CSV table of C-alpha atoms in Angstrom, one decimal:
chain,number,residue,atom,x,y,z
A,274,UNK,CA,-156.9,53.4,-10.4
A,275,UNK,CA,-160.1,54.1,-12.0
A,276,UNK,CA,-161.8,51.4,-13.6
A,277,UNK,CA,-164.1,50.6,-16.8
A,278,UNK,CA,-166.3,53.9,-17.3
A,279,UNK,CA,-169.1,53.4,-19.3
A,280,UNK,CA,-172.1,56.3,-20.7
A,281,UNK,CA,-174.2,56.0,-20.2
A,282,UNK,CA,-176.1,54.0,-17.5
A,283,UNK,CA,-179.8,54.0,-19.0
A,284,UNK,CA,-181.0,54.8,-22.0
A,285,UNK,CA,-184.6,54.5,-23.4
A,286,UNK,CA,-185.1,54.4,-27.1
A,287,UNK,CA,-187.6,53.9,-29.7
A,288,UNK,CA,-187.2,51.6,-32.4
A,289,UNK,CA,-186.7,52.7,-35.5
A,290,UNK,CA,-183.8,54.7,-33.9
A,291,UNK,CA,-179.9,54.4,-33.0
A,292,UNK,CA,-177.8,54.3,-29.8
A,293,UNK,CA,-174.2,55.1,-29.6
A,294,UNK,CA,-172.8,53.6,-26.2
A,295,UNK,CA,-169.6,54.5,-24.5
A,296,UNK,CA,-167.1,53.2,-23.2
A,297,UNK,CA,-163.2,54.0,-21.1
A,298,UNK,CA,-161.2,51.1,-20.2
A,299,UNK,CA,-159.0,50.9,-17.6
A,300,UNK,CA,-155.4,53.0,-18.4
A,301,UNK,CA,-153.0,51.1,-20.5
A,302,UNK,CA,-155.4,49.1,-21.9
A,303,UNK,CA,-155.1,48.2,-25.1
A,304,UNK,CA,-158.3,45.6,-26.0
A,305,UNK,CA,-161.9,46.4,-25.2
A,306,UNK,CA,-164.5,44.0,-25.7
A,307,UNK,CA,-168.1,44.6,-26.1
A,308,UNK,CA,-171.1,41.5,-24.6
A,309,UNK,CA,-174.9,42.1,-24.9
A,310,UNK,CA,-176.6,40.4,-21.9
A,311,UNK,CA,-180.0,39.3,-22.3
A,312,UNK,CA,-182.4,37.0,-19.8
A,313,UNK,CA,-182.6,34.8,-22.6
A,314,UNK,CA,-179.2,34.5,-24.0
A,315,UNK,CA,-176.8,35.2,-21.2
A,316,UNK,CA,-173.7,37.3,-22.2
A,317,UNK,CA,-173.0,37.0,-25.8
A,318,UNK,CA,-169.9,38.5,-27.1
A,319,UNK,CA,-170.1,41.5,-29.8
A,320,UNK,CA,-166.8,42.5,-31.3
A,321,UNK,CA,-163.2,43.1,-29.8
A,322,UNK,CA,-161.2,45.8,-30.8
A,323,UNK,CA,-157.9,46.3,-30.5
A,324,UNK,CA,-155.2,49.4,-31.4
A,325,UNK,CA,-158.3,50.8,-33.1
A,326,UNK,CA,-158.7,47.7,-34.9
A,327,UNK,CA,-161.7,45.0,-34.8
A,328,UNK,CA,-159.8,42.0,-34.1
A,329,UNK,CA,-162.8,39.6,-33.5
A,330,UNK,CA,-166.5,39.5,-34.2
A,331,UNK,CA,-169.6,38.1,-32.9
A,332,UNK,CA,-172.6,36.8,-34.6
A,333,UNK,CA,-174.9,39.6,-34.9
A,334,UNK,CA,-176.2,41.5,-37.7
A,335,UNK,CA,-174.6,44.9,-39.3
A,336,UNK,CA,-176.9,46.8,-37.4
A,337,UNK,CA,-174.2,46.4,-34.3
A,338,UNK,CA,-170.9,48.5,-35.5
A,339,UNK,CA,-168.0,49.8,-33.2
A,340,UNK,CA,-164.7,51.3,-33.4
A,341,UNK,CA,-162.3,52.6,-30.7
A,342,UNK,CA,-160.4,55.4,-31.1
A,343,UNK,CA,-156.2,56.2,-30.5
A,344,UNK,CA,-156.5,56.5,-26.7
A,345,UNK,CA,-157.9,53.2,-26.9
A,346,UNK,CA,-161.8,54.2,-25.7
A,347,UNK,CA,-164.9,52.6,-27.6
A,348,UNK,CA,-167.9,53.5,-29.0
A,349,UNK,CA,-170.5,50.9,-30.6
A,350,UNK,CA,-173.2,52.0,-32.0
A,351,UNK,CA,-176.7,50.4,-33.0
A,352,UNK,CA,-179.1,51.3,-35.8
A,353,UNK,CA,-182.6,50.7,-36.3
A,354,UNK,CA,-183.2,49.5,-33.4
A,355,UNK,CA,-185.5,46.6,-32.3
A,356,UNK,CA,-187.3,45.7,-29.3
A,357,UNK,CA,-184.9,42.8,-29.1
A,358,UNK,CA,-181.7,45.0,-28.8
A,359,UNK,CA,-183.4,45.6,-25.3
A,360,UNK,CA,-180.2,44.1,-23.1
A,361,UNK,CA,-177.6,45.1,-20.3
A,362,UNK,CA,-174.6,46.1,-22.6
A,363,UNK,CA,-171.2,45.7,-21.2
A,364,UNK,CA,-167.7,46.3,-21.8
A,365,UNK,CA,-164.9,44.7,-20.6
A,366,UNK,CA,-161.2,46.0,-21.3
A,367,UNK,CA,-157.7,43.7,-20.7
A,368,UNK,CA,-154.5,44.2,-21.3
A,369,UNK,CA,-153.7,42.7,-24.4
A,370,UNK,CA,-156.2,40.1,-25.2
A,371,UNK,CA,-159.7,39.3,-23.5
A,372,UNK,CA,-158.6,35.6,-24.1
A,373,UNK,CA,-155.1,35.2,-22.2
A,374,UNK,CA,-155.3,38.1,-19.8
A,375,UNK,CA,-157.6,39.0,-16.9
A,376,UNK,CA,-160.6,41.0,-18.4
A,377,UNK,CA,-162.4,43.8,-16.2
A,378,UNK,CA,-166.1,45.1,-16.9
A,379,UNK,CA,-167.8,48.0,-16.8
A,380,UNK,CA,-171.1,48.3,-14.9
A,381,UNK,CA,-173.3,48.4,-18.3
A,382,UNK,CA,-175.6,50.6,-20.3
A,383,UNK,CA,-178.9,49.2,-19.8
A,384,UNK,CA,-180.7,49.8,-23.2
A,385,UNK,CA,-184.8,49.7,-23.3
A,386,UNK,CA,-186.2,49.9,-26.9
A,387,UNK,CA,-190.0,50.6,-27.1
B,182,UNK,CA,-168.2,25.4,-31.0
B,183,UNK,CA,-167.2,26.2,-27.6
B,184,UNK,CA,-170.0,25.4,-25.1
B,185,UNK,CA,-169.9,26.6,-21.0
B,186,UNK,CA,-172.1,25.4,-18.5
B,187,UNK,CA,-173.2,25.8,-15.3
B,188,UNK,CA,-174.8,24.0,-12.3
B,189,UNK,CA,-176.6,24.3,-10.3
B,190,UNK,CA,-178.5,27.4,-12.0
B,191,UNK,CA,-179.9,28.8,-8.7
B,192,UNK,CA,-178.3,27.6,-5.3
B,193,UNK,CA,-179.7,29.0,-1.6
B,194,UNK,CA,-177.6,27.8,1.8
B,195,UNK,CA,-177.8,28.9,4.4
B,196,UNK,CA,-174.6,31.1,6.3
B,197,UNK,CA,-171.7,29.8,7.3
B,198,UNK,CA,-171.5,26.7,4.8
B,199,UNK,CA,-169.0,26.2,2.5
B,200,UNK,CA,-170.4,25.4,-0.7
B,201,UNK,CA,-168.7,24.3,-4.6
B,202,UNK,CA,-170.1,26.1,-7.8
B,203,UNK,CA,-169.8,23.8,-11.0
B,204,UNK,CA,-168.5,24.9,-14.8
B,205,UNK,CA,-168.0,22.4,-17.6
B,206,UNK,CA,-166.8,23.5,-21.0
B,207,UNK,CA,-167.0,21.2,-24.0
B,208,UNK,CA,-163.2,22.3,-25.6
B,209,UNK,CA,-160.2,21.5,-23.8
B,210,UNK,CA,-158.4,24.3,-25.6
B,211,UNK,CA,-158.9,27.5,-24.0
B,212,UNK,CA,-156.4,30.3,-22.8
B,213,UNK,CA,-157.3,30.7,-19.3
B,214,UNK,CA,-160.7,30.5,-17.6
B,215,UNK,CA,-162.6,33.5,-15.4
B,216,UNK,CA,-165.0,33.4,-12.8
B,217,UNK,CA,-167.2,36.6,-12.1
B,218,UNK,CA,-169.5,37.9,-9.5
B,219,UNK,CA,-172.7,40.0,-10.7
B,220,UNK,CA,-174.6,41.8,-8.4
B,221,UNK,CA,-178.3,42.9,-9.9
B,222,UNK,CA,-178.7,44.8,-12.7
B,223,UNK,CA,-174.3,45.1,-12.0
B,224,UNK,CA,-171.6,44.5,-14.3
B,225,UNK,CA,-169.5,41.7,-13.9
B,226,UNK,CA,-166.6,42.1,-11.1
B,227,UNK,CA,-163.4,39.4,-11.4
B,228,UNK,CA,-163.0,37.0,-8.9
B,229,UNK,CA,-160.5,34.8,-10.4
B,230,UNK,CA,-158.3,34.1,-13.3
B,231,UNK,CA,-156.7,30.6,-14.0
B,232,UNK,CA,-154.7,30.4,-16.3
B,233,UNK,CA,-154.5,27.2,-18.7
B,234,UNK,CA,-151.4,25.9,-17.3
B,235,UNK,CA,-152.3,26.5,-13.6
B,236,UNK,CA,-154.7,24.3,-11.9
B,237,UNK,CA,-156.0,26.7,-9.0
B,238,UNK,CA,-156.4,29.8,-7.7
B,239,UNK,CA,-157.3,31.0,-4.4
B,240,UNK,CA,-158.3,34.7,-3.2
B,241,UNK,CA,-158.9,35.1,0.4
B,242,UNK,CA,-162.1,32.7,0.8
B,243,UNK,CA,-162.5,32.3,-3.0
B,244,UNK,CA,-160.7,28.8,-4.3
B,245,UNK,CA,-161.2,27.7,-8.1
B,246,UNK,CA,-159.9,24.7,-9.6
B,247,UNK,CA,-159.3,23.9,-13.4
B,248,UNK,CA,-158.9,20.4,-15.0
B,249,UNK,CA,-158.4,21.1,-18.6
B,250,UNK,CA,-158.1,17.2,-19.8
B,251,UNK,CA,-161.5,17.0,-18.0
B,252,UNK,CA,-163.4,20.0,-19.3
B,253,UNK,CA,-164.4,21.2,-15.9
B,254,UNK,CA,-163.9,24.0,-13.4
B,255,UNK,CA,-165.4,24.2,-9.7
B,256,UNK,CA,-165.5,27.9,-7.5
B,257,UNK,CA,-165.0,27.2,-4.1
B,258,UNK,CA,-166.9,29.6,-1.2
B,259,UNK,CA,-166.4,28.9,2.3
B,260,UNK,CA,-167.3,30.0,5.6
B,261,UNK,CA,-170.1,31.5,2.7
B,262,UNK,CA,-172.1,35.2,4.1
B,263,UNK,CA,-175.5,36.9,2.9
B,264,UNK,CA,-173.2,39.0,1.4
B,265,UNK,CA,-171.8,36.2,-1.3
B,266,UNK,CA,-175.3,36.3,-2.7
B,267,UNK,CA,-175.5,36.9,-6.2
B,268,UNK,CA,-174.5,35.2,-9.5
B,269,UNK,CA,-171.4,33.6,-10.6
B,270,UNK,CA,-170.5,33.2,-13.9
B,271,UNK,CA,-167.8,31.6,-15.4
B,272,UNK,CA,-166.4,32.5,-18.7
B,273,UNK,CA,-163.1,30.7,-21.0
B,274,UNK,CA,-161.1,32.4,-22.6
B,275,UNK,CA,-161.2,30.9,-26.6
B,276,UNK,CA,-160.3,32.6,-30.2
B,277,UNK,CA,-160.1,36.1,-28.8
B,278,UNK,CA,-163.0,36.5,-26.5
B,279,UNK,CA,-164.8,35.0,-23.7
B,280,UNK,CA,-167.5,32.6,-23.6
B,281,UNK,CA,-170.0,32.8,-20.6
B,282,UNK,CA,-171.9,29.9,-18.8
B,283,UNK,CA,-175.7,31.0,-18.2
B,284,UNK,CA,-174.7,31.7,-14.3
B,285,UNK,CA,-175.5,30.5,-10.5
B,286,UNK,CA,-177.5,32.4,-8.6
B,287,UNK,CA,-176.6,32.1,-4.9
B,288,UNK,CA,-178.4,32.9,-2.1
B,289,UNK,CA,-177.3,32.8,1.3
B,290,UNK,CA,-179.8,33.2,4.5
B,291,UNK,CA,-178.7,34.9,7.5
């Protein structure tokens, strides 16, 4: 059973710009979540989306956006980028919910803004 | 606002003990509570999965407790290996997503 796929691994960017990360959860799952992970902060939670819908949202600004599409894969997508979007982004996909059923990560797009 | 720690931050032993990771979380009502494994510059891997009406679960060396009333969690290693090194977050599950302690980083020496 393959697990969470996520494109893709590294990416180097310079501000100013936008990123559009990727991800496949596992098959059958429905909810995919999306956590930036910085030294600083830890792993702070994004959005969750769920039957293409966004069920639950961080606090970050509108410059962090997502959607997942009807075969239940993800995209988020960040604009104008700044040097502190520089994190380890990672998405984790569950069954139903992130918050009553086991959740399972991908290994992470490690984003470097310059 | 839900609030996860964990302590120690940074724990080194050396092999063969067995050895009790801590997490406290400041709101009794959660859904379940995880604990992961992160390798470097890894994603997280699932260790263990309580759920809030269970009090422990166990996988192979791996034992984690929960005590909702108390706010607390502990990950149990033993017989631990250099190969248990890494960090170990725990996360609970609240209001559709999951909240992460800052981590402990284990070491253990051959």
């Amino acid at each position: 059973k393959a697990g969470v796929t996520q494109t893709p691994r590294y990416l180097i960017k310079t501000r100013g710009q936008q990123v559009t990360l990727s991800c496949s959860p596992i098959s059958g799952h429905r909810s995919v979540s999306w956590y930036q992970q910085t030294p600083g902060q830890g792993l702070q939670f994004l959005f969750e989306y769920f039957s293409e819908t966004q069920r639950n949202k961080g606090n970050f600004p509108g410059r962090f956006s997502g959607r997942q599409f009807s075969n239940s894969r993800s995209e988020m997508n960040v604009s104008t980028l700044e040097l502190g979007d520089s994190a380890l982004y990672l998405c984790a996909s569950s069954l139903v919910q992130p918050m009553n059923t086991e959740a399972f990560f991908g290994q992470g797009t490690r984003l470097t803004v310059v | 606002k839900q609030e996860v720690t964990q302590i120690p931050a940074a724990l080194s032993v050396p092999e063969g003990e067995n050895l009790v990771l801590n997490c406290s979380f400041t709101d009794s009502a959660i859904y379940n509570l995880q604990w992961f494994r992160q390798d470097p510059g890894k994603g997280l891997t699932s260790l263990l999965l309580i759920q809030s009406s269970q009090r422990e679960q166990t996988s192979g060396r791996l034992n984690a407790s929960l005590d909702k009333s108390s706010g607390r969690s502990t990950l149990y290693i033993a017989a631990s290996q250099p190969g248990d090194s890494a960090t170990y977050l725990c996360a609970v599950g609240n209001t559709g997503k999951l909240i992460f302690g800052q981590g402990t980083t284990l070491q253990v020496k051959p």
